PDB file of C-alpha atoms in Angstrom:
ATOM      1  CA  ARG A1413     -35.336 -35.706  44.792  1.00 84.00           C
ATOM      2  CA  GLN A1414     -32.510 -33.917  46.496  1.00 90.00           C
ATOM      3  CA  LEU A1415     -29.871 -31.566  45.089  1.00 91.00           C
ATOM      4  CA  GLU A1416     -26.986 -29.722  46.656  1.00 90.00           C
ATOM      5  CA  VAL A1417     -25.118 -27.002  44.764  1.00 89.00           C
ATOM      6  CA  SER A1418     -21.848 -25.453  45.979  1.00 88.00           C
ATOM      7  CA  ALA A1419     -20.298 -22.411  44.308  1.00 85.00           C
ATOM      8  CA  VAL A1420     -18.107 -19.404  45.079  1.00 80.00           C
ATOM      9  CA  CYS A1421     -21.175 -17.316  45.837  1.00 79.00           C
ATOM     10  CA  GLY A1422     -22.666 -19.862  48.325  1.00 85.00           C
ATOM     11  CA  GLN A1423     -24.657 -23.060  48.620  1.00 88.00           C
ATOM     12  CA  ALA A1424     -28.164 -24.131  47.721  1.00 88.00           C
ATOM     13  CA  HIS A1425     -30.226 -27.154  48.781  1.00 87.00           C
ATOM     14  CA  VAL A1426     -33.187 -28.253  46.716  1.00 89.00           C
ATOM     15  CA  LEU A1427     -35.672 -30.782  48.114  1.00 88.00           C
ATOM     16  CA  VAL A1428     -38.622 -32.277  46.232  1.00 88.00           C
ATOM     17  CA  SER A1429     -41.347 -33.982  48.280  1.00 85.00           C
ATOM     18  CA  LYS A1430     -43.338 -37.029  47.214  1.00 81.00           C
ATOM     19  CA  LYS A1431     -46.176 -34.697  46.254  1.00 78.00           C
ATOM     20  CA  GLY A1432     -43.830 -32.638  44.042  1.00 80.00           C
ATOM     21  CA  GLN A1433     -43.450 -29.682  46.373  1.00 83.00           C
ATOM     22  CA  VAL A1434     -40.069 -27.932  45.858  1.00 85.00           C
ATOM     23  CA  THR A1435     -38.165 -26.385  48.755  1.00 86.00           C
ATOM     24  CA  ILE A1436     -35.029 -24.299  48.172  1.00 88.00           C
ATOM     25  CA  LYS A1437     -32.668 -23.248  50.931  1.00 86.00           C
ATOM     26  CA  GLU A1438     -29.796 -20.868  50.095  1.00 87.00           C
ATOM     27  CA  LYS A1439     -26.724 -19.839  52.032  1.00 84.00           C
ATOM     28  CA  LYS A1440     -24.673 -16.921  50.755  1.00 80.00           C
ATOM     29  CA  GLY A1441     -20.909 -17.402  50.598  1.00 76.00           C
ATOM     30  CA  THR A1442     -18.036 -14.971  51.159  1.00 67.00           C
ATOM     31  CA  GLY A1443     -16.540 -15.141  47.676  1.00 65.00           C
ATOM     32  CA  CYS A1444     -19.193 -13.219  45.778  1.00 62.00           C
ATOM     33  CA  VAL A1445     -18.002 -10.404  43.521  1.00 58.00           C
ATOM     34  CA  LYS A1446     -19.912  -7.629  41.845  1.00 56.00           C
ATOM     35  CA  GLN A1447     -21.010  -8.622  38.369  1.00 56.00           C
ATOM     36  CA  ARG A1448     -18.812  -7.112  35.659  1.00 58.00           C
ATOM     37  CA  ASP A1449     -19.933  -5.740  32.331  1.00 54.00           C
ATOM     38  CA  LEU A1450     -18.622  -8.184  29.768  1.00 53.00           C
ATOM     39  CA  SER A1451     -20.361  -6.467  26.869  1.00 54.00           C
ATOM     40  CA  HIS A1452     -18.469  -6.223  23.584  1.00 57.00           C
ATOM     41  CA  ASN A1453     -20.644  -3.366  22.375  1.00 56.00           C
ATOM     42  CA  ARG A1454     -18.251  -0.643  23.423  1.00 58.00           C
ATOM     43  CA  LYS A1455     -18.466   2.508  21.369  1.00 60.00           C
ATOM     44  CA  LYS A1456     -15.827   2.714  18.665  1.00 69.00           C
ATOM     45  CA  ARG A1457     -13.678   5.829  18.846  1.00 79.00           C
ATOM     46  CA  TYR A1458     -13.245   7.457  15.427  1.00 87.00           C
ATOM     47  CA  LEU A1459     -11.028  10.367  14.429  1.00 91.00           C
ATOM     48  CA  LEU A1460     -14.084  12.167  13.042  1.00 90.00           C
ATOM     49  CA  ASP A1461     -16.894  13.058  15.429  1.00 81.00           C
ATOM     50  CA  THR A1462     -19.897  10.740  15.197  1.00 80.00           C
ATOM     51  CA  GLU A1463     -22.230  13.044  17.116  1.00 80.00           C
ATOM     52  CA  ARG A1464     -21.585  16.438  15.544  1.00 88.00           C
ATOM     53  CA  PRO A1465     -22.442  17.269  11.912  1.00 92.00           C
ATOM     54  CA  ILE A1466     -19.458  17.841   9.621  1.00 94.00           C
ATOM     55  CA  GLY A1467     -20.461  19.897   6.601  1.00 94.00           C
ATOM     56  CA  PHE A1468     -18.906  17.918   3.772  1.00 94.00           C
ATOM     57  CA  LEU A1469     -20.063  14.583   5.257  1.00 94.00           C
ATOM     58  CA  VAL A1470     -23.632  15.882   5.405  1.00 94.00           C
ATOM     59  CA  ASP A1471     -23.551  17.132   1.814  1.00 94.00           C
ATOM     60  CA  LEU A1472     -21.991  13.876   0.597  1.00 93.00           C
ATOM     61  CA  GLY A1473     -24.747  11.875   2.278  1.00 93.00           C
ATOM     62  CA  VAL A1474     -22.650  10.198   4.976  1.00 94.00           C
ATOM     63  CA  GLN A1475     -24.186  12.112   7.895  1.00 93.00           C
ATOM     64  CA  THR A1476     -27.626  13.479   8.641  1.00 93.00           C
ATOM     65  CA  PRO A1477     -27.950  17.223   9.346  1.00 93.00           C
ATOM     66  CA  GLU A1478     -28.120  16.263  13.041  1.00 91.00           C
ATOM     67  CA  GLY A1479     -24.721  14.565  12.866  1.00 89.00           C
ATOM     68  CA  LYS A1480     -25.831  10.929  12.915  1.00 91.00           C
ATOM     69  CA  ILE A1481     -24.138   8.495  10.542  1.00 92.00           C
ATOM     70  CA  VAL A1482     -26.520   7.301   7.810  1.00 93.00           C
ATOM     71  CA  ASN A1483     -26.883   3.543   8.295  1.00 91.00           C
ATOM     72  CA  ALA A1484     -26.391   2.762   4.609  1.00 92.00           C
ATOM     73  CA  ARG A1485     -23.184   4.857   4.566  1.00 92.00           C
ATOM     74  CA  TYR A1486     -21.556   3.496   7.696  1.00 90.00           C
ATOM     75  CA  ASP A1487     -19.028   1.461   5.685  1.00 89.00           C
ATOM     76  CA  LYS A1488     -17.989   4.652   3.899  1.00 90.00           C
ATOM     77  CA  PHE A1489     -17.607   6.431   7.249  1.00 92.00           C
ATOM     78  CA  ARG A1490     -15.416   3.593   8.550  1.00 91.00           C
ATOM     79  CA  GLN A1491     -13.343   3.728   5.358  1.00 90.00           C
ATOM     80  CA  ILE A1492     -12.809   7.470   5.753  1.00 93.00           C
ATOM     81  CA  ASN A1493     -11.654   7.059   9.348  1.00 93.00           C
ATOM     82  CA  ARG A1494      -9.391   4.136   8.468  1.00 91.00           C
ATOM     83  CA  TYR A1495      -7.774   6.318   5.818  1.00 92.00           C
ATOM     84  CA  LEU A1496      -7.260   9.133   8.315  1.00 94.00           C
ATOM     85  CA  GLU A1497      -5.584   6.675  10.688  1.00 94.00           C
ATOM     86  CA  PHE A1498      -2.983   6.012   7.991  1.00 93.00           C
ATOM     87  CA  VAL A1499      -2.547   9.763   7.553  1.00 94.00           C
ATOM     88  CA  ARG A1500      -2.176  10.261  11.318  1.00 94.00           C
ATOM     89  CA  ASP A1501       0.645   7.701  11.392  1.00 93.00           C
ATOM     90  CA  ILE A1502       2.734   9.623   8.851  1.00 92.00           C
ATOM     91  CA  LEU A1503       2.235  13.127  10.287  1.00 92.00           C
ATOM     92  CA  PRO A1504       5.799  13.280  11.719  1.00 90.00           C
ATOM     93  CA  ASN A1505       7.099  12.791   8.174  1.00 90.00           C
ATOM     94  CA  LEU A1506       5.147  15.794   6.891  1.00 86.00           C
ATOM     95  CA  ALA A1507       7.020  18.294   9.036  1.00 78.00           C
ATOM     96  CA  ASN A1508       7.905  21.275   6.863  1.00 71.00           C
ATOM     97  CA  GLU A1509      11.049  23.157   7.798  1.00 69.00           C
ATOM     98  CA  GLU A1510      10.965  25.435   4.761  1.00 73.00           C
ATOM     99  CA  GLY A1511       8.159  27.694   5.978  1.00 79.00           C
ATOM    100  CA  ARG A1512       5.936  27.043   2.959  1.00 87.00           C
ATOM    101  CA  PRO A1513       2.531  25.341   2.736  1.00 92.00           C
ATOM    102  CA  LEU A1514       2.613  21.566   2.348  1.00 94.00           C
ATOM    103  CA  GLN A1515       1.657  20.571  -1.180  1.00 95.00           C
ATOM    104  CA  ILE A1516      -0.627  17.534  -1.528  1.00 96.00           C
ATOM    105  CA  ILE A1517      -2.009  16.076  -4.755  1.00 95.00           C
ATOM    106  CA  ASP A1518      -4.822  13.514  -4.956  1.00 94.00           C
ATOM    107  CA  PHE A1519      -4.758  11.811  -8.349  1.00 92.00           C
ATOM    108  CA  GLY A1520      -8.091  10.384  -9.510  1.00 89.00           C
ATOM    109  CA  CYS A1521     -10.000  11.960  -6.639  1.00 90.00           C
ATOM    110  CA  GLY A1522     -13.475  11.056  -7.950  1.00 88.00           C
ATOM    111  CA  LYS A1523     -16.272  12.202  -5.635  1.00 89.00           C
ATOM    112  CA  SER A1524     -13.532  13.141  -3.147  1.00 92.00           C
ATOM    113  CA  TYR A1525     -14.868  11.716   0.108  1.00 93.00           C
ATOM    114  CA  LEU A1526     -11.288  11.062   1.192  1.00 93.00           C
ATOM    115  CA  THR A1527      -9.913  14.280  -0.305  1.00 95.00           C
ATOM    116  CA  PHE A1528     -12.297  16.370   1.789  1.00 96.00           C
ATOM    117  CA  ALA A1529     -11.565  14.201   4.825  1.00 95.00           C
ATOM    118  CA  LEU A1530      -7.818  14.675   4.362  1.00 96.00           C
ATOM    119  CA  TYR A1531      -8.172  18.460   4.126  1.00 96.00           C
ATOM    120  CA  TYR A1532     -10.541  18.612   7.090  1.00 96.00           C
ATOM    121  CA  TYR A1533      -8.292  16.456   9.261  1.00 95.00           C
ATOM    122  CA  LEU A1534      -5.043  18.276   8.452  1.00 95.00           C
ATOM    123  CA  LYS A1535      -6.284  21.843   8.106  1.00 95.00           C
ATOM    124  CA  VAL A1536      -9.357  22.160  10.309  1.00 94.00           C
ATOM    125  CA  MET A1537      -8.570  19.644  13.045  1.00 94.00           C
ATOM    126  CA  ASN A1538      -4.762  19.922  13.186  1.00 93.00           C
ATOM    127  CA  ASN A1539      -4.122  23.406  11.746  1.00 92.00           C
ATOM    128  CA  TYR A1540      -1.588  22.332   9.111  1.00 93.00           C
ATOM    129  CA  ASP A1541      -0.723  24.898   6.449  1.00 94.00           C
ATOM    130  CA  ILE A1542      -1.587  22.898   3.337  1.00 95.00           C
ATOM    131  CA  ARG A1543      -2.565  23.209  -0.299  1.00 95.00           C
ATOM    132  CA  VAL A1544      -4.499  20.208  -1.613  1.00 96.00           C
ATOM    133  CA  THR A1545      -5.229  19.606  -5.295  1.00 95.00           C
ATOM    134  CA  GLY A1546      -7.766  17.003  -6.400  1.00 94.00           C
ATOM    135  CA  LEU A1547      -7.346  15.811  -9.987  1.00 93.00           C
ATOM    136  CA  ASP A1548      -9.833  13.823 -12.060  1.00 92.00           C
ATOM    137  CA  LEU A1549     -10.912  13.443 -15.688  1.00 91.00           C
ATOM    138  CA  LYS A1550     -14.649  13.922 -15.062  1.00 92.00           C
ATOM    139  CA  LYS A1551     -15.490  17.594 -15.479  1.00 94.00           C
ATOM    140  CA  ASP A1552     -18.937  17.409 -13.841  1.00 95.00           C
ATOM    141  CA  VAL A1553     -17.523  15.652 -10.781  1.00 94.00           C
ATOM    142  CA  ILE A1554     -14.731  18.223 -10.466  1.00 95.00           C
ATOM    143  CA  GLU A1555     -17.206  21.106 -10.711  1.00 96.00           C
ATOM    144  CA  THR A1556     -19.373  19.574  -7.967  1.00 95.00           C
ATOM    145  CA  CYS A1557     -16.372  19.044  -5.686  1.00 95.00           C
ATOM    146  CA  GLN A1558     -15.077  22.581  -6.234  1.00 96.00           C
ATOM    147  CA  ALA A1559     -18.499  24.026  -5.457  1.00 96.00           C
ATOM    148  CA  LEU A1560     -18.526  22.069  -2.200  1.00 96.00           C
ATOM    149  CA  ALA A1561     -15.029  23.286  -1.276  1.00 96.00           C
ATOM    150  CA  ASP A1562     -16.095  26.866  -1.973  1.00 96.00           C
ATOM    151  CA  LYS A1563     -19.280  26.441   0.079  1.00 96.00           C
ATOM    152  CA  PHE A1564     -17.309  25.500   3.193  1.00 95.00           C
ATOM    153  CA  GLY A1565     -14.548  28.039   2.691  1.00 95.00           C
ATOM    154  CA  TYR A1566     -11.798  25.490   2.083  1.00 96.00           C
ATOM    155  CA  ASP A1567      -9.495  27.969   0.384  1.00 95.00           C
ATOM    156  CA  GLY A1568      -6.556  25.560   0.319  1.00 95.00           C
ATOM    157  CA  LEU A1569      -8.505  22.869  -1.541  1.00 96.00           C
ATOM    158  CA  LYS A1570      -8.745  23.039  -5.323  1.00 96.00           C
ATOM    159  CA  PHE A1571     -10.120  20.608  -7.881  1.00 96.00           C
ATOM    160  CA  LEU A1572      -8.894  20.422 -11.474  1.00 94.00           C
ATOM    161  CA  VAL A1573      -9.703  18.416 -14.572  1.00 94.00           C
ATOM    162  CA  GLY A1574      -6.580  16.573 -15.634  1.00 88.00           C
ATOM    163  CA  ASP A1575      -4.830  13.323 -16.435  1.00 84.00           C
ATOM    164  CA  ILE A1576      -2.338  11.684 -14.110  1.00 83.00           C
ATOM    165  CA  GLY A1577       0.168  10.915 -16.833  1.00 78.00           C
ATOM    166  CA  THR A1578       0.310  14.401 -18.344  1.00 83.00           C
ATOM    167  CA  TYR A1579      -0.167  16.581 -15.258  1.00 86.00           C
ATOM    168  CA  GLU A1580       2.610  19.180 -14.994  1.00 85.00           C
ATOM    169  CA  GLY A1581       1.001  21.665 -12.607  1.00 85.00           C
ATOM    170  CA  ALA A1582       3.536  21.209  -9.809  1.00 86.00           C
ATOM    171  CA  THR A1583       7.280  20.985  -9.330  1.00 85.00           C
ATOM    172  CA  GLN A1584       7.430  20.281  -5.603  1.00 88.00           C
ATOM    173  CA  VAL A1585       4.932  17.999  -3.868  1.00 93.00           C
ATOM    174  CA  ASP A1586       5.120  16.716  -0.300  1.00 94.00           C
ATOM    175  CA  MET A1587       2.418  14.057  -0.402  1.00 96.00           C
ATOM    176  CA  VAL A1588       0.827  12.118  -3.259  1.00 95.00           C
ATOM    177  CA  VAL A1589      -2.443  10.241  -2.872  1.00 95.00           C
ATOM    178  CA  THR A1590      -3.851   7.898  -5.490  1.00 92.00           C
ATOM    179  CA  LEU A1591      -6.906   5.880  -4.540  1.00 87.00           C
ATOM    180  CA  HIS A1592      -8.369   3.346  -6.956  1.00 82.00           C
ATOM    181  CA  ALA A1593      -6.545   4.752  -9.978  1.00 82.00           C
ATOM    182  CA  CYS A1594      -7.188   2.095 -12.622  1.00 86.00           C
ATOM    183  CA  ASP A1595      -4.431  -0.232 -13.844  1.00 86.00           C
ATOM    184  CA  THR A1596      -1.284   1.641 -14.974  1.00 90.00           C
ATOM    185  CA  ALA A1597      -2.696   5.026 -13.867  1.00 90.00           C
ATOM    186  CA  THR A1598      -1.382   4.040 -10.438  1.00 92.00           C
ATOM    187  CA  ASP A1599       2.092   3.582 -11.939  1.00 94.00           C
ATOM    188  CA  TYR A1600       2.069   7.049 -13.481  1.00 93.00           C
ATOM    189  CA  ALA A1601       1.016   8.568 -10.156  1.00 93.00           C
ATOM    190  CA  LEU A1602       3.761   6.692  -8.282  1.00 95.00           C
ATOM    191  CA  ALA A1603       6.349   7.742 -10.848  1.00 94.00           C
ATOM    192  CA  LYS A1604       5.254  11.381 -10.494  1.00 93.00           C
ATOM    193  CA  ALA A1605       5.592  11.113  -6.725  1.00 94.00           C
ATOM    194  CA  VAL A1606       9.128   9.754  -7.009  1.00 94.00           C
ATOM    195  CA  LYS A1607      10.053  12.479  -9.509  1.00 92.00           C
ATOM    196  CA  TRP A1608       8.821  15.133  -7.057  1.00 93.00           C
ATOM    197  CA  ASN A1609      10.693  13.428  -4.221  1.00 92.00           C
ATOM    198  CA  ALA A1610       7.428  13.334  -2.278  1.00 94.00           C
ATOM    199  CA  LYS A1611       7.780  12.684   1.438  1.00 94.00           C
ATOM    200  CA  VAL A1612       4.709  10.435   1.622  1.00 96.00           C
ATOM    201  CA  ILE A1613       2.823   8.278  -0.876  1.00 96.00           C
ATOM    202  CA  LEU A1614      -0.563   6.686  -0.149  1.00 96.00           C
ATOM    203  CA  SER A1615      -1.887   4.484  -2.947  1.00 94.00           C
ATOM    204  CA  VAL A1616      -4.763   2.017  -3.195  1.00 91.00           C
ATOM    205  CA  PRO A1617      -4.262   0.310  -6.581  1.00 91.00           C
ATOM    206  CA  CYS A1618      -7.164  -0.885  -8.672  1.00 86.00           C
ATOM    207  CA  CYS A1619      -7.748  -3.121 -11.717  1.00 86.00           C
ATOM    208  CA  GLN A1620      -4.198  -4.449 -12.088  1.00 87.00           C
ATOM    209  CA  HIS A1621      -4.692  -5.787 -15.632  1.00 90.00           C
ATOM    210  CA  GLU A1622      -1.212  -5.198 -17.041  1.00 93.00           C
ATOM    211  CA  LEU A1623       0.596  -8.128 -15.433  1.00 94.00           C
ATOM    212  CA  ASN A1624      -2.458 -10.343 -15.879  1.00 92.00           C
ATOM    213  CA  ARG A1625      -1.990  -9.981 -19.630  1.00 93.00           C
ATOM    214  CA  GLN A1626       1.754 -10.623 -19.441  1.00 94.00           C
ATOM    215  CA  LEU A1627       1.968 -13.339 -16.799  1.00 93.00           C
ATOM    216  CA  LYS A1628       3.414 -16.563 -18.260  1.00 93.00           C
ATOM    217  CA  CYS A1629       5.334 -19.063 -16.165  1.00 93.00           C
ATOM    218  CA  PRO A1630       5.631 -22.774 -17.031  1.00 94.00           C
ATOM    219  CA  ALA A1631       6.351 -23.672 -13.408  1.00 95.00           C
ATOM    220  CA  LEU A1632       3.064 -22.063 -12.346  1.00 94.00           C
ATOM    221  CA  ALA A1633       0.974 -23.337 -15.286  1.00 95.00           C
ATOM    222  CA  PRO A1634      -1.186 -25.642 -13.085  1.00 96.00           C
ATOM    223  CA  VAL A1635      -2.127 -22.588 -11.012  1.00 95.00           C
ATOM    224  CA  LEU A1636      -2.438 -19.962 -13.729  1.00 94.00           C
ATOM    225  CA  LYS A1637      -4.859 -22.034 -15.820  1.00 95.00           C
ATOM    226  CA  TYR A1638      -7.604 -20.878 -13.444  1.00 96.00           C
ATOM    227  CA  GLY A1639      -8.629 -17.373 -14.460  1.00 93.00           C
ATOM    228  CA  ILE A1640      -9.626 -16.088 -11.040  1.00 93.00           C
ATOM    229  CA  ILE A1641      -6.386 -17.383  -9.482  1.00 94.00           C
ATOM    230  CA  LYS A1642      -4.310 -15.784 -12.239  1.00 94.00           C
ATOM    231  CA  GLU A1643      -6.143 -12.463 -11.804  1.00 93.00           C
ATOM    232  CA  ARG A1644      -5.597 -12.351  -8.060  1.00 92.00           C
ATOM    233  CA  MET A1645      -2.014 -13.508  -8.290  1.00 93.00           C
ATOM    234  CA  ALA A1646      -1.252 -10.887 -10.951  1.00 93.00           C
ATOM    235  CA  ALA A1647      -2.757  -8.171  -8.745  1.00 93.00           C
ATOM    236  CA  LEU A1648      -0.689  -9.222  -5.731  1.00 93.00           C
ATOM    237  CA  MET A1649       2.506  -9.510  -7.784  1.00 94.00           C
ATOM    238  CA  THR A1650       1.867  -6.088  -9.330  1.00 95.00           C
ATOM    239  CA  ASP A1651       1.649  -4.376  -5.959  1.00 94.00           C
ATOM    240  CA  ALA A1652       4.537  -6.338  -4.460  1.00 95.00           C
ATOM    241  CA  ILE A1653       6.793  -5.287  -7.343  1.00 95.00           C
ATOM    242  CA  ARG A1654       5.601  -1.683  -7.028  1.00 95.00           C
ATOM    243  CA  ALA A1655       6.494  -1.718  -3.330  1.00 95.00           C
ATOM    244  CA  ASN A1656       9.975  -3.062  -4.071  1.00 94.00           C
ATOM    245  CA  LEU A1657      10.554  -0.478  -6.783  1.00 94.00           C
ATOM    246  CA  LEU A1658       9.628   2.299  -4.351  1.00 94.00           C
ATOM    247  CA  GLU A1659      12.078   0.852  -1.822  1.00 93.00           C
ATOM    248  CA  GLU A1660      14.799   1.158  -4.450  1.00 91.00           C
ATOM    249  CA  GLN A1661      13.975   4.846  -4.668  1.00 92.00           C
ATOM    250  CA  GLY A1662      14.602   5.365  -0.961  1.00 92.00           C
ATOM    251  CA  TYR A1663      11.130   4.782   0.473  1.00 94.00           C
ATOM    252  CA  ASP A1664      10.220   2.662   3.467  1.00 93.00           C
ATOM    253  CA  THR A1665       7.236   0.857   1.996  1.00 95.00           C
ATOM    254  CA  GLN A1666       4.411  -1.129   3.551  1.00 94.00           C
ATOM    255  CA  LEU A1667       1.478  -3.036   2.093  1.00 95.00           C
ATOM    256  CA  LEU A1668      -1.473  -2.620   4.461  1.00 93.00           C
ATOM    257  CA  GLU A1669      -5.104  -3.703   4.579  1.00 89.00           C
ATOM    258  CA  PHE A1670      -7.172  -0.626   3.822  1.00 83.00           C
ATOM    259  CA  ILE A1671     -10.664  -1.890   4.647  1.00 69.00           C
ATOM    260  CA  ASP A1672     -12.223  -5.284   5.293  1.00 55.00           C
ATOM    261  CA  MET A1673     -12.347  -7.784   2.435  1.00 45.00           C
ATOM    262  CA  GLU A1674     -16.111  -8.071   2.988  1.00 47.00           C
ATOM    263  CA  ASN A1675     -16.511  -4.514   1.665  1.00 47.00           C
ATOM    264  CA  THR A1676     -14.211  -4.724  -1.371  1.00 49.00           C
ATOM    265  CA  PRO A1677     -11.402  -7.010  -2.598  1.00 55.00           C
ATOM    266  CA  LYS A1678      -9.460  -3.877  -3.629  1.00 64.00           C
ATOM    267  CA  ASN A1679      -8.261  -3.332  -0.121  1.00 78.00           C
ATOM    268  CA  LEU A1680      -4.464  -3.111  -0.242  1.00 89.00           C
ATOM    269  CA  LEU A1681      -2.868   0.238   0.499  1.00 93.00           C
ATOM    270  CA  ILE A1682       0.724   1.038  -0.415  1.00 95.00           C
ATOM    271  CA  ARG A1683       2.186   3.438   2.145  1.00 96.00           C
ATOM    272  CA  ALA A1684       5.632   4.752   1.291  1.00 96.00           C
ATOM    273  CA  VAL A1685       7.617   7.217   3.399  1.00 95.00           C
ATOM    274  CA  LYS A1686      10.778   8.832   2.059  1.00 93.00           C
ATOM    275  CA  LYS A1687      13.826   7.998   4.174  1.00 88.00           C
ATOM    276  CA  GLY A1688      16.611   9.073   1.844  1.00 71.00           C
ATOM    277  CA  HIS A1689      18.474   5.799   1.809  1.00 63.00           C
ATOM    278  CA  MET A1690      18.836   3.732  -1.361  1.00 61.00           C
ATOM    279  CA  ARG A1691      18.578  -0.016  -1.596  1.00 63.00           C
ATOM    280  CA  GLY A1692      21.530  -2.020  -2.877  1.00 59.00           C
ATOM    281  CA  ARG A1693      21.822  -3.619  -6.286  1.00 65.00           C
ATOM    282  CA  ALA A1694      21.067  -7.048  -4.816  1.00 68.00           C
ATOM    283  CA  LYS A1695      17.482  -5.904  -4.371  1.00 69.00           C
ATOM    284  CA  THR A1696      17.372  -4.775  -8.003  1.00 81.00           C
ATOM    285  CA  ALA A1697      18.709  -8.166  -9.089  1.00 88.00           C
ATOM    286  CA  GLN A1698      16.018  -9.942  -7.085  1.00 89.00           C
ATOM    287  CA  ILE A1699      13.271  -7.930  -8.771  1.00 91.00           C
ATOM    288  CA  ALA A1700      14.788  -8.586 -12.192  1.00 92.00           C
ATOM    289  CA  GLU A1701      14.922 -12.306 -11.436  1.00 94.00           C
ATOM    290  CA  LEU A1702      11.278 -12.301 -10.374  1.00 94.00           C
ATOM    291  CA  GLU A1703      10.199 -10.405 -13.489  1.00 94.00           C
ATOM    292  CA  THR A1704      12.066 -12.894 -15.687  1.00 94.00           C
ATOM    293  CA  PHE A1705      10.480 -15.822 -13.854  1.00 96.00           C
ATOM    294  CA  LEU A1706       6.983 -14.371 -14.362  1.00 94.00           C
ATOM    295  CA  ASN A1707       7.735 -12.968 -17.844  1.00 95.00           C
ATOM    296  CA  VAL A1708       6.462  -9.500 -16.880  1.00 95.00           C
ATOM    297  CA  SER A1709       7.608  -5.952 -17.568  1.00 95.00           C
ATOM    298  CA  PRO A1710       5.773  -3.478 -15.282  1.00 95.00           C
ATOM    299  CA  THR A1711       5.071   0.087 -16.372  1.00 94.00           C
ATOM    300  CA  LEU A1712       6.352   1.635 -13.128  1.00 95.00           C
ATOM    301  CA  GLU A1713       9.849   0.260 -13.704  1.00 93.00           C
ATOM    302  CA  LYS A1714       9.904   1.699 -17.223  1.00 93.00           C
ATOM    303  CA  LEU A1715       8.757   5.112 -15.975  1.00 93.00           C
ATOM    304  CA  LEU A1716      11.331   5.195 -13.170  1.00 92.00           C
ATOM    305  CA  ASN A1717      14.125   4.339 -15.606  1.00 88.00           C
ATOM    306  CA  MET A1718      13.183   7.139 -18.020  1.00 81.00           C
ATOM    307  CA  LYS A1719      15.575  10.086 -18.079  1.00 56.00           C
TER     308      LYS A1719
END
């Protein structure tokens, strides 16, 4: 029927009489501190403004006309900002000492959420002198994107119908973007970038079927007999080999998580920055040994070895 509590902030005595009456006596201590805000709900800082309407985001359904992010499109908004963070990191490598506009090509641009975001971030927000070309096979999509670019006066942004493998509309390109280009379309885009000696490559591969069809390795037979394991392993091996092949061509290459796995399993981004140095033959031998072990022959290697 009696309780004594001692704490930094003071003491308390609690007495309970036989009739159940409770008496509490408190004495404040000297160690009390002002309560701190331990909330984890701090506002996330994004590169794009979350309070002001941005024309292309409104028209693409990501923002309301008042500038609020549409709840159902918040994952897309986060993806756009994550992409721009990768772009921000490579800005020092896009310095142009030749006095000409920077040439950027986005292969397989689709609805062009990220293409518009790239142009807006570089041109509107950071005043870069750029020319961006979005390329896709779907004529109706390209027409819609071009109409949107014209509506907002994005004179340096053009959209064209074309195929990655056969595109010959440029001879000098500073940055190549390829997001979710299916299977070997990614390889053709990477090979084009290397041919142009592009300063920066940003690629999010998709549907890596080629090595899945080729992959045969007796030592890994207990693992590869499970289809889903073979599919995922083939995808990872495909992108790892691509990264190594780009390193051979003088690129510092990273494999980075693009967005959370909960949103899409296709979340690896290959970021390659031209550094001018070439890897030694030992690296080539290692790749060759790996390809022999897995019994694979990737398209990118064939394209890079073509005269």
